[in-house]
Tab-separated table of C-alpha atoms in Angstrom:
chain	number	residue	atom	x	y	z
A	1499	UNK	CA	0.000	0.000	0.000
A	1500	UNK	CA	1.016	3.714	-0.804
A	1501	UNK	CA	2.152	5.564	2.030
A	1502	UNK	CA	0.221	9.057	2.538
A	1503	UNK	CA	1.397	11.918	4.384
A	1504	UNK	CA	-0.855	14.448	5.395
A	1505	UNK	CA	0.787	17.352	7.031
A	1506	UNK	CA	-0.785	20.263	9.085
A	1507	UNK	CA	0.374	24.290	8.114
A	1508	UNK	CA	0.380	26.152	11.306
A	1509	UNK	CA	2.701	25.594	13.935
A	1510	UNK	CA	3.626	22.238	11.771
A	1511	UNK	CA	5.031	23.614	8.555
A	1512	UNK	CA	5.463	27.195	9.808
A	1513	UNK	CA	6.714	28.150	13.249
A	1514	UNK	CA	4.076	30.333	13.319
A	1515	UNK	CA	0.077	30.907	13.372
A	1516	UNK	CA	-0.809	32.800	10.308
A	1517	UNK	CA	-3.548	34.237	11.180
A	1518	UNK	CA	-2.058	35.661	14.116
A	1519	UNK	CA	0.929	36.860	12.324
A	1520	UNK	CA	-1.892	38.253	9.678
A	1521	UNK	CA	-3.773	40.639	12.572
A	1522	UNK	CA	-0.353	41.767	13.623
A	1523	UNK	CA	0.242	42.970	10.408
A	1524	UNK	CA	-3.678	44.037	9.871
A	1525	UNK	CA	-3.584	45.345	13.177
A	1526	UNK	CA	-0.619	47.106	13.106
A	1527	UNK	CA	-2.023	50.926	13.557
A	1528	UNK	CA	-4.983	49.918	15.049
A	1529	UNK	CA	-5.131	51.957	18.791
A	1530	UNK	CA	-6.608	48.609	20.607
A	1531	UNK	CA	-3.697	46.083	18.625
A	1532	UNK	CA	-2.555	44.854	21.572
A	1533	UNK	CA	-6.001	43.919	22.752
A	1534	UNK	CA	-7.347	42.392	19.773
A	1535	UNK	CA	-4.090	40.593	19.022
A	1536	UNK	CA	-4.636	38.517	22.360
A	1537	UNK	CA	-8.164	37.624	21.905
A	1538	UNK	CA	-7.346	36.315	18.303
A	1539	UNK	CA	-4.547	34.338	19.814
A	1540	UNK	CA	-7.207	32.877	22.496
A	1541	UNK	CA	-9.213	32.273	19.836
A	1542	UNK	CA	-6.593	29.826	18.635
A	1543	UNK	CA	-5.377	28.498	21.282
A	1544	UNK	CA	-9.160	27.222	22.661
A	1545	UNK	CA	-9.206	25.740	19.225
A	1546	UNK	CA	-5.948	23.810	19.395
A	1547	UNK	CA	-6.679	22.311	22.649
A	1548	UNK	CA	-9.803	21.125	21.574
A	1549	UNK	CA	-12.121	23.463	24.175
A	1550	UNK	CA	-14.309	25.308	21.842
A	1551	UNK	CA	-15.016	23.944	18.244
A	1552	UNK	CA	-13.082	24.972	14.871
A	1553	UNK	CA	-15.586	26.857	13.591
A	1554	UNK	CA	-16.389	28.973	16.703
A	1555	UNK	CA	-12.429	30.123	16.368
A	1556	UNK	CA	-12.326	30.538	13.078
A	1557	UNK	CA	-15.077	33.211	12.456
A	1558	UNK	CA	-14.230	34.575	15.621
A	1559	UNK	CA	-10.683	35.119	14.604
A	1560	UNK	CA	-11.526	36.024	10.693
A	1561	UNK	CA	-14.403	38.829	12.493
A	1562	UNK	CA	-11.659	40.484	13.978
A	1563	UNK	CA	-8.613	40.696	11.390
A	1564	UNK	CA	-9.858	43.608	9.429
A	1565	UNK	CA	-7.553	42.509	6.520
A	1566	UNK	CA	-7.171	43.028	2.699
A	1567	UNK	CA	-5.173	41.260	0.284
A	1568	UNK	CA	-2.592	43.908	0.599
A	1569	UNK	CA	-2.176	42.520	3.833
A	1570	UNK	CA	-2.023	39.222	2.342
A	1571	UNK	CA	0.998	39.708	0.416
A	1572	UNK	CA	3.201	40.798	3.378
A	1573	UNK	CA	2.062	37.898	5.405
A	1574	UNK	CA	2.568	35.837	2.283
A	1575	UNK	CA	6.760	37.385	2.310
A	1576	UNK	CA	6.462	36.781	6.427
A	1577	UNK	CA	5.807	32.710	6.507
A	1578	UNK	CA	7.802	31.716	3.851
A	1579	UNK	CA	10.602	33.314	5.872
A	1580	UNK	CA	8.867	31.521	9.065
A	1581	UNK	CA	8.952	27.752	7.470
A	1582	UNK	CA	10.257	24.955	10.441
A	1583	UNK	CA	13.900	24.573	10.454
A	1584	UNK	CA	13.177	20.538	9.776
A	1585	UNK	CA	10.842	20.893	7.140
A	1586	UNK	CA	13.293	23.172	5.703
A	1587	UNK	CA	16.115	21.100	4.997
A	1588	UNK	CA	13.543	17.977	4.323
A	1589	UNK	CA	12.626	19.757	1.062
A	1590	UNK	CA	14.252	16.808	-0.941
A	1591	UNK	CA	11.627	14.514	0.542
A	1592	UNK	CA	8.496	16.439	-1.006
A	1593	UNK	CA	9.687	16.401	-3.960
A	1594	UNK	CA	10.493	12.888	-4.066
A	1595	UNK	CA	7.348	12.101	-2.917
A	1596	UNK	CA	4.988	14.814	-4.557
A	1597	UNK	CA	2.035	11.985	-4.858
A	1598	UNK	CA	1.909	11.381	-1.605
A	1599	UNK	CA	2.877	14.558	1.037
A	1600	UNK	CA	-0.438	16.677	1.225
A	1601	UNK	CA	-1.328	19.661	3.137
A	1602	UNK	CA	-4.293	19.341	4.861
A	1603	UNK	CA	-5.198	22.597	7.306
A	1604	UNK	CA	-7.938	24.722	8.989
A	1605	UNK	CA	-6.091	27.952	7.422
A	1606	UNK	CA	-6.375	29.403	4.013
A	1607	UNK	CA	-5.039	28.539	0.597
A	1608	UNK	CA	-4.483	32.509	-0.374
A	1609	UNK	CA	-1.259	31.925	2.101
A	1610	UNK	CA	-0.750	28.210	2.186
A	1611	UNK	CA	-0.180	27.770	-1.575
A	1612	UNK	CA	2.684	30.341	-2.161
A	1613	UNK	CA	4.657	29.231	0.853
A	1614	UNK	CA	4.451	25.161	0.255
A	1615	UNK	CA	4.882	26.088	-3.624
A	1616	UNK	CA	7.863	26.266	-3.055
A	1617	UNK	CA	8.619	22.439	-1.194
A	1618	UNK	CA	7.288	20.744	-4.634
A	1619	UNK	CA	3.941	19.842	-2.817
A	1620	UNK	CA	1.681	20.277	-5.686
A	1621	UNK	CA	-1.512	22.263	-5.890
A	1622	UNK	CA	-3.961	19.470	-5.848
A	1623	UNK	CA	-2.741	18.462	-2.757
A	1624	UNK	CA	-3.378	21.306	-1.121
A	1625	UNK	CA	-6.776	21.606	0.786
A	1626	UNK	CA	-7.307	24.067	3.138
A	1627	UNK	CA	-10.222	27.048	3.476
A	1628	UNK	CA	-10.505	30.015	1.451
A	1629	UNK	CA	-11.457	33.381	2.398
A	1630	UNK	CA	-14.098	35.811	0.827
A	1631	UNK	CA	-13.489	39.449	-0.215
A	1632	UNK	CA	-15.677	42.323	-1.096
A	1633	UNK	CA	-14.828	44.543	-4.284
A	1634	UNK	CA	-12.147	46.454	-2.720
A	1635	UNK	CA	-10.083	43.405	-1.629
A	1636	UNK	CA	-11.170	43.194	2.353
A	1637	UNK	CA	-11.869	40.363	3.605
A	1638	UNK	CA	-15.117	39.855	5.038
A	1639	UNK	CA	-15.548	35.916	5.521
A	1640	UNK	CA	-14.847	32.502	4.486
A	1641	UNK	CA	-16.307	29.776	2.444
A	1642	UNK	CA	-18.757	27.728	4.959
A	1643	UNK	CA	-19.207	24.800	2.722
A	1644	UNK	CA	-15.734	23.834	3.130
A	1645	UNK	CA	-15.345	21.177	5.127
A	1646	UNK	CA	-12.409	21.837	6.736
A	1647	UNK	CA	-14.231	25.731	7.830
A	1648	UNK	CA	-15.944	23.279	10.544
A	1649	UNK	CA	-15.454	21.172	13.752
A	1650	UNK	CA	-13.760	17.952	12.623
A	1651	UNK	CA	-13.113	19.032	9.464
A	1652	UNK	CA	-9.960	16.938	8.496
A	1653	UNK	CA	-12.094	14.293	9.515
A	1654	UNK	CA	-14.666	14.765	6.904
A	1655	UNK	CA	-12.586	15.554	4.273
A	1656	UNK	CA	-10.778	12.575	4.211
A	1657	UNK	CA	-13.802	10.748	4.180
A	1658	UNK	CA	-14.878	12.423	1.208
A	1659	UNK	CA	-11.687	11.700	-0.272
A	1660	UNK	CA	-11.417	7.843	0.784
A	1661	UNK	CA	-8.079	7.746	0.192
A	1662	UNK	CA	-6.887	3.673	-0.483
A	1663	UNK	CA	-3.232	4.037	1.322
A	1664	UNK	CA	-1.218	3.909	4.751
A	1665	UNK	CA	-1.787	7.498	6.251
A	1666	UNK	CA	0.315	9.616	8.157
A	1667	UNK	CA	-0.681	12.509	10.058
A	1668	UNK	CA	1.652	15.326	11.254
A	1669	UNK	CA	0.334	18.063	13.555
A	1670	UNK	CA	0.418	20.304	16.623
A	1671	UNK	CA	-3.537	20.592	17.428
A	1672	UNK	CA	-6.471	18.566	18.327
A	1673	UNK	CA	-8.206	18.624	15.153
A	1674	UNK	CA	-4.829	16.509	13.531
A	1675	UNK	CA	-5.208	14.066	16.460
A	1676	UNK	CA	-9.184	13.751	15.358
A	1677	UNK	CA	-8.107	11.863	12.534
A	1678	UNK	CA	-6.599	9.013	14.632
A	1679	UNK	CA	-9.702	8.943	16.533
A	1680	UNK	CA	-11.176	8.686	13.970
A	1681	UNK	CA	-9.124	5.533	13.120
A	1682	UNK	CA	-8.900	7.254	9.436
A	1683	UNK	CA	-5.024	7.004	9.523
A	1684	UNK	CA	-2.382	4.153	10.516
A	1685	UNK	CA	-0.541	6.975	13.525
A	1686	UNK	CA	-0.684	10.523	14.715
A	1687	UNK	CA	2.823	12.106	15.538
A	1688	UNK	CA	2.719	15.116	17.318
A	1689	UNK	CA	4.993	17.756	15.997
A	1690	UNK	CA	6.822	19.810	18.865
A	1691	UNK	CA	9.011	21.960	16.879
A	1692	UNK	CA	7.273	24.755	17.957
A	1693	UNK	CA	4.714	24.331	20.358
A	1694	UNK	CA	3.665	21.449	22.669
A	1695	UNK	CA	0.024	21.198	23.837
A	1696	UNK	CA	-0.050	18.390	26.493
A	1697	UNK	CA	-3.683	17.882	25.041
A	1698	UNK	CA	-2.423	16.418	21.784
A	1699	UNK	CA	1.228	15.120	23.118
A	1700	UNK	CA	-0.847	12.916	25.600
A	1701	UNK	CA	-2.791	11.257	22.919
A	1702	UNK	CA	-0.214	10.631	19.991
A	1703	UNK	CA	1.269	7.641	19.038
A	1704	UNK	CA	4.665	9.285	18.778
A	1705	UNK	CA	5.833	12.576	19.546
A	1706	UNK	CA	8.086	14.881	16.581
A	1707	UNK	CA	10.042	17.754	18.110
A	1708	UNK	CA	11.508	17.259	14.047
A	1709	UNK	CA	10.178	16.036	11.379
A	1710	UNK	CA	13.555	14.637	10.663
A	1711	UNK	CA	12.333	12.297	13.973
A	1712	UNK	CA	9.327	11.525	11.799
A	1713	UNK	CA	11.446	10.332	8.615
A	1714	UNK	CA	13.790	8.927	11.224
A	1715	UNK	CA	11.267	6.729	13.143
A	1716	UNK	CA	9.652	5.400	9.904
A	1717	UNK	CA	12.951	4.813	7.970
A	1718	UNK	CA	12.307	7.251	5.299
A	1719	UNK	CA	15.081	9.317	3.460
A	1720	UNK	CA	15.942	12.744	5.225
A	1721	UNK	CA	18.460	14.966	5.251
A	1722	UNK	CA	20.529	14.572	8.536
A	1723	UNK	CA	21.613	10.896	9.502
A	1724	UNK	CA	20.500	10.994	12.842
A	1725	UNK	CA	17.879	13.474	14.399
A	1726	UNK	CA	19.838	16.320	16.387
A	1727	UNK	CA	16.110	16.069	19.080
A	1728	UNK	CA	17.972	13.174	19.804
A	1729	UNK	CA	21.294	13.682	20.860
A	1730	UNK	CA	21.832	14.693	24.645
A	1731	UNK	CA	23.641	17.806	25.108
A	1732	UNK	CA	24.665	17.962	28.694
A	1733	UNK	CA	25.321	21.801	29.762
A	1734	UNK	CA	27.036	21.680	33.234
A	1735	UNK	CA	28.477	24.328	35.003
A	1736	UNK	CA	28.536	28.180	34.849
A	1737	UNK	CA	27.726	28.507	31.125
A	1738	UNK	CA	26.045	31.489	29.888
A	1739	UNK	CA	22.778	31.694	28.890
A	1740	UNK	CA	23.796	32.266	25.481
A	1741	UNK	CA	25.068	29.080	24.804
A	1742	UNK	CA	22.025	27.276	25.667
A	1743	UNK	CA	20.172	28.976	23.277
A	1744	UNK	CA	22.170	28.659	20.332
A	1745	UNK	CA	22.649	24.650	20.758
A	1746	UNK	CA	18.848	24.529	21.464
A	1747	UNK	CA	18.010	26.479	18.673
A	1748	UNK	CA	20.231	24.073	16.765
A	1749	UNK	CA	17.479	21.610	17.470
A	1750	UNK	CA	19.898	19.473	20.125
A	1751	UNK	CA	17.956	17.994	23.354
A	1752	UNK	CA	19.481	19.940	26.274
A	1753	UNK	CA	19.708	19.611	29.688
A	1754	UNK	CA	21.323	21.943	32.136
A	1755	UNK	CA	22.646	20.372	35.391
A	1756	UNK	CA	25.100	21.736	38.148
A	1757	UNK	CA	27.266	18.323	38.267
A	1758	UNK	CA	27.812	15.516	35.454
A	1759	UNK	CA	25.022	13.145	36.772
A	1760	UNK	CA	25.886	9.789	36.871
A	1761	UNK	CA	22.645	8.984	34.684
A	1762	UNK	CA	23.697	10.930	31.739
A	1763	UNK	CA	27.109	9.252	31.373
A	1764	UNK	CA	26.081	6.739	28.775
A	1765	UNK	CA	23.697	9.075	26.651
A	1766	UNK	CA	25.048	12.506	26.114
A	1767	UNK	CA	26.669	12.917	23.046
A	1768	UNK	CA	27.373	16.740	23.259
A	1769	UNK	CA	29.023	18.283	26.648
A	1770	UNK	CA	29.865	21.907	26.663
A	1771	UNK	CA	31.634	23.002	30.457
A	1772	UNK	CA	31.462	26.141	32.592
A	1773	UNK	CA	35.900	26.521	33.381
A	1774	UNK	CA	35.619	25.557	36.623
A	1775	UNK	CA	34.793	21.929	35.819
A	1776	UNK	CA	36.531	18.775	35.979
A	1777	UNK	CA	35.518	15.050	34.213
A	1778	UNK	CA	36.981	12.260	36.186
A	1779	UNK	CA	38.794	9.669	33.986
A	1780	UNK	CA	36.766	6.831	34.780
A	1781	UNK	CA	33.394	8.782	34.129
A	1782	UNK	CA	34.881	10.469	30.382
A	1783	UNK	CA	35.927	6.459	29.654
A	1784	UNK	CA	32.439	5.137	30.240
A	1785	UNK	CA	31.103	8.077	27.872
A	1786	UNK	CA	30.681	5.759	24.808
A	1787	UNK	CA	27.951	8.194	22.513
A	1788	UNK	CA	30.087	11.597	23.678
A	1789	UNK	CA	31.296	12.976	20.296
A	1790	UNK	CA	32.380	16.549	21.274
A	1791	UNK	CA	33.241	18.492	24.042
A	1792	UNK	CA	33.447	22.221	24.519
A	1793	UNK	CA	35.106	23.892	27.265
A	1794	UNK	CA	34.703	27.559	28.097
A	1795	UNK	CA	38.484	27.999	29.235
A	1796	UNK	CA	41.658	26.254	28.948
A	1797	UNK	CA	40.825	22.342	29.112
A	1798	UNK	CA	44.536	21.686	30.299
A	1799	UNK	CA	44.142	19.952	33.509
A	1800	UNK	CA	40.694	19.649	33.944
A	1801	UNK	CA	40.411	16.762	31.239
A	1802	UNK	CA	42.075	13.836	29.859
A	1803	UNK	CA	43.240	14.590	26.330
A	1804	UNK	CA	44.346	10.960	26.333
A	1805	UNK	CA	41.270	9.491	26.798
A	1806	UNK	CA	39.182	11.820	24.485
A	1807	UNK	CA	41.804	10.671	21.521
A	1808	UNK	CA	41.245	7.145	22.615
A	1809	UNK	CA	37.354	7.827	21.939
A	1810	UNK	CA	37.362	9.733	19.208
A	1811	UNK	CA	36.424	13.171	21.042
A	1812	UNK	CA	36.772	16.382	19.824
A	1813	UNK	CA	37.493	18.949	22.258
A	1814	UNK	CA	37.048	22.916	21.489
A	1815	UNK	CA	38.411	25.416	24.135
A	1816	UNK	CA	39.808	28.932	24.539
A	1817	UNK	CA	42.863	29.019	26.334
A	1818	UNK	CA	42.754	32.859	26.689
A	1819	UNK	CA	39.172	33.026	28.438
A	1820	UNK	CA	37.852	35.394	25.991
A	1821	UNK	CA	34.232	36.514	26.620
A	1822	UNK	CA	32.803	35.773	23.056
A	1823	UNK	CA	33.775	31.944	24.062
A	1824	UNK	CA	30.652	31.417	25.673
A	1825	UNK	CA	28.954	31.803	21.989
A	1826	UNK	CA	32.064	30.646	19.572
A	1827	UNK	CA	32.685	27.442	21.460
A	1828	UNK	CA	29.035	25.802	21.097
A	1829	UNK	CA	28.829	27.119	17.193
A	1830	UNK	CA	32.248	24.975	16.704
A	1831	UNK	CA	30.259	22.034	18.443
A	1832	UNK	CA	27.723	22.305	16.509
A	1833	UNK	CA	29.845	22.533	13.396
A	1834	UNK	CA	30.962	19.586	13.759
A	1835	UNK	CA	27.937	17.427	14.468
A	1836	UNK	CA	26.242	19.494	11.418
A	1837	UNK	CA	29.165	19.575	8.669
A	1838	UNK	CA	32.043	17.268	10.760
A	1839	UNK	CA	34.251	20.703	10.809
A	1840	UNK	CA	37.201	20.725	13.199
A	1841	UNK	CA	37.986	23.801	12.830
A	1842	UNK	CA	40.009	25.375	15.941
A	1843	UNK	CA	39.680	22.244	17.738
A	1844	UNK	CA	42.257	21.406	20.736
A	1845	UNK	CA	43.219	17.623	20.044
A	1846	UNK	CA	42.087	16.824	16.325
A	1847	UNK	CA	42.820	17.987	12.443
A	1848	UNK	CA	41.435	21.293	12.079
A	1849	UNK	CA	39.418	21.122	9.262
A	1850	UNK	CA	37.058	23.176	7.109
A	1851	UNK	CA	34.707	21.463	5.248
A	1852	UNK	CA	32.653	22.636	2.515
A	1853	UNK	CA	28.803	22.322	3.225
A	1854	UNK	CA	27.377	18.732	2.095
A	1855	UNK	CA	25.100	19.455	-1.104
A	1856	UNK	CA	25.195	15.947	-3.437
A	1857	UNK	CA	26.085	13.438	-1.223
A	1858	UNK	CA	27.090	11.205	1.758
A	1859	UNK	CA	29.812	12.413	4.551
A	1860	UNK	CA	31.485	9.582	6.069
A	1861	UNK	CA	34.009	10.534	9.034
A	1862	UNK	CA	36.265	7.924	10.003
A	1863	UNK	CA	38.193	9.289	13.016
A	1864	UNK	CA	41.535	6.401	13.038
A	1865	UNK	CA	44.716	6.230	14.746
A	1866	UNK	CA	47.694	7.803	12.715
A	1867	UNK	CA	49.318	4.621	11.621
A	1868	UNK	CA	50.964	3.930	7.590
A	1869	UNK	CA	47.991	2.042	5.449
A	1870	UNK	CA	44.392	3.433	6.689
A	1871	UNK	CA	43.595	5.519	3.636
A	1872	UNK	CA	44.605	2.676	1.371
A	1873	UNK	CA	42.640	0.333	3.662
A	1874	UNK	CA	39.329	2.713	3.663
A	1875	UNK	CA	39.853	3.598	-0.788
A	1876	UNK	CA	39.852	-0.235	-1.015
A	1877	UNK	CA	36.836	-0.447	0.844
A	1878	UNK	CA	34.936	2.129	-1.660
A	1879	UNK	CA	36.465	0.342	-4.620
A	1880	UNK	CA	35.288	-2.610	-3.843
A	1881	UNK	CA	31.999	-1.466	-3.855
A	1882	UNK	CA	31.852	0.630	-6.988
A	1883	UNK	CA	31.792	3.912	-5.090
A	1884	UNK	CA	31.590	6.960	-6.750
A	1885	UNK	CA	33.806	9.644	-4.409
A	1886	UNK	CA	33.017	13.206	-5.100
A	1887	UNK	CA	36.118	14.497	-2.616
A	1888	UNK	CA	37.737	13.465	-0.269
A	1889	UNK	CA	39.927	15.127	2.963
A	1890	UNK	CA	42.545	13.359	5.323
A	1891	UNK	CA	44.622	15.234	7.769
A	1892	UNK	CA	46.248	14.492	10.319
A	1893	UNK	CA	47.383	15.820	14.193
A	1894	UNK	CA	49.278	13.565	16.597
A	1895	UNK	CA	48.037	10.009	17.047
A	1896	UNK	CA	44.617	11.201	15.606
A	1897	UNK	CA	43.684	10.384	11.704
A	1898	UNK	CA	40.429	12.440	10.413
A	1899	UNK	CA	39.372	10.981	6.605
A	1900	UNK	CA	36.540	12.354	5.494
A	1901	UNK	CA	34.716	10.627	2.022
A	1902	UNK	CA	31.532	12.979	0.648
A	1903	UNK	CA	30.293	10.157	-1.772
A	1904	UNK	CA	27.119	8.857	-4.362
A	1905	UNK	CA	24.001	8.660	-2.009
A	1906	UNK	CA	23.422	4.820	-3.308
A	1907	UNK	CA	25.793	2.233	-1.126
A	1908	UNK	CA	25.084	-0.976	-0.019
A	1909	UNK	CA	24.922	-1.151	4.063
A	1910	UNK	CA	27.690	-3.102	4.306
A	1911	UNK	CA	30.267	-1.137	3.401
A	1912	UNK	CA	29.597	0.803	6.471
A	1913	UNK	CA	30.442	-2.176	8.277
A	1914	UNK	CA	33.596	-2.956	6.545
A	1915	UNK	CA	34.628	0.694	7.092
A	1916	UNK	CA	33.783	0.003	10.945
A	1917	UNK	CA	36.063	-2.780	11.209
A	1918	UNK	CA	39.473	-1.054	9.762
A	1919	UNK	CA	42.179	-1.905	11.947
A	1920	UNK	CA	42.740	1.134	13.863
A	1921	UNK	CA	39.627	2.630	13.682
A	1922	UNK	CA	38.217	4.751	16.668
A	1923	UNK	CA	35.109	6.157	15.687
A	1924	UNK	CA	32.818	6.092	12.070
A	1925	UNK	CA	30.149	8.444	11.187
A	1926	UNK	CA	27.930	9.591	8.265
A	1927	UNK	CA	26.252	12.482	7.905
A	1928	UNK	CA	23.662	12.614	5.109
A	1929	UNK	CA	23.091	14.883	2.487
């Protein structure tokens, strides 16, 4: 059976509600904006959590835009500025599957269609409401016979449409988690990008904070390897604010703790340190998924450089405690998870890599002995790889080869590429 993915627009494909972004714009000379702005936004959020019904918030919301379609047009410029971060770089995946990735949402097509346009999701598949205008281009209402203008309107319209497939719905409100109770489609995930009603998270079958989790958990083809929502970045220590925010708003699961809890040891994968820490041997050893570490001061002495070579660890620092460390340090970590840059780094090759367009990135972090390159090329040959570049440098004990090749490879090469003599850590990144 065809697999069928039907997608909500606000809050889902945008980080934003349009037609609250639409009254602030409407709005924005009106003496009472402020005012208005909040009961529009109450409007919504009733909606979403599923206490007053769709069509209640919708004409109350509509009533009190006092819009045109001049107004239109800058909200048009707004959202497609305002698109999710994930579904962003996912835009590969519409087009690949144009058929089959639909928008279905309570907003309006005047705004939908020129923002998803432009993700290859095609025009047909597109159903959402449309407004009404008097002759001088205000609107004054919307079309009532839509279904999807009333309370469970997804629900209806996929009825009417009877669609003979697998479907998957992706959503923040309670009108996307009507279709699973509705037991029209096969699971609900709950997108969390940008908002998280407890009303819909407590009812889905799985919850998104990416929709790079969604192609992850259903083994479909994305753009990063492994969802960032799912690596554990551990923030311990006097670390400014700052840093939080730009590794959170890199889409990285973070927690913030005083000491390096014992129950995070096996998990994190990112740890950035306030100067005044220290990692004990034993606990950095036992660190198996930790793939960089940042430290906001001179690392000498307050970690094992040994051990993080032994591991494969990259370690970023500033040895002369300068104050714009607190945001430069977390951008390198991030760097390298995104792009596998090195780039300033205390124990490894410092490398810049250009940004992965075409292909696969496969990082194979060795020990610096004669023979690995010719041991990983003979690995590629013998599966008919096509290698668009490749970069090898070296720093001490530490090897860094890094292969950006075809996108078709069988699985087992990864394997083979795993089990080079001397290798301490392998990873891909995806196009």
């Amino acid at each position: 059976m065809k697999n069928y993915y039907i997608i909500d627009f606000d809050s889902t494909f945008t980080q934003v509600e349009a037609l609250d972004e639409l009254a602030r714009i409407s709005l924005e000379d009106h003496p009472d904006q402020e005012k208005i702005y909040q009961e529009i936004e109450r409007f919504t959020n009733l909606a979403m959590d599923g206490k007053i019904s769709f069509r209640e918030s919708l004409a109350g919301r509509v009533k009190l835009l006092q819009a045109n379609r001049s107004h239109l047009d800058k909200l048009i410029t707004h959202l497609k500025k305002k698109v999710s971060k994930s579904f962003s770089r996912n835009k590969e995946f519409f087009k690949e599957n144009a058929d089959t990735a639909w928008i279905v949402s309570g907003g309006f097509k005047e705004f939908i269609t020129p923002v998803v346009s432009q993700y290859h999701i095609r025009k047909e598949n597109i159903y959402a409401n449309t407004f009404k205008f008097d002759e001088d281009g205000n609107i004054i209402g919307y079309d009532e016979n839509n279904p999807l203008s009333d309370e469970g309107g997804k629900v209806k319209l996929l009825q009417q449409l009877n669609i003979d497939g697998r479907i998957f719905g992706i959503g923040d409100g309670y009108s996307d988690f009507q279709l699973k109770e509705s037991g029209l489609i096969e699971k609900f995930f709950a997108f969390t990008e940008n908002i998280a009603r407890q009303s819909v998270t407590d009812r889905a079958d799985h919850i998104t904070p990416s929709f790079d989790e969604f192609l992850y958990v259903n083994d479909l083809p994305r753009a990063i390897s492994y969802p960032k929502n799912r690596i554990l970045c551990l923030i311990v220590g006097d670390v400014p604010e700052i840093a939080a925010h730009i590794l959170k708003r890199d889409g990285f699961s973070i927690r913030i703790k005083d000491t390096l809890e014992e129950k995070y040891v096996k998990d994190v994968g990112m740890l950035l340190l306030g100067k005044d820490m220290k990692i004990a041997d034993d606990v950095l050893s036992r660190a198996d998924k930790l793939k960089t570490i940042g430290f906001l001061g001179d690392v000498k002495g307050h970690i094992s450089k040994a051990i993080c070579n032994e591991k494969g660890i990259v370690v970023f620092d500033d040895k002369k405690n300068k104050k714009r460390n607190a945001e430069f340090i977390p951008r390198r970590m991030a760097d390298f998870i995104n792009n596998g840059d090195t780039d300033q780094s205390r124990n490894f090759p410092n490398l810049i890599l250009p940004n992965l367009t075409r292909a696969h990135r496969l990082l194979h972090i060795h020990k610096n002995v004669p023979g690995i390159m010719a041991q990983i090329n003979n690995v590629y040959a013998e599966n008919n790889i096509n290698i668009f570049s490749q970069f090898l440098m070296t720093r001490g004990e530490i090897g860094y080869a890094v292969t950006d090749i075809d996108a078709e490879y069988d699985k087992k090469m990864l394997k083979q590429l795993k089990q080079i003599d001397n290798t301490i850590k392998f990873r891909i990144l995806y196009k």
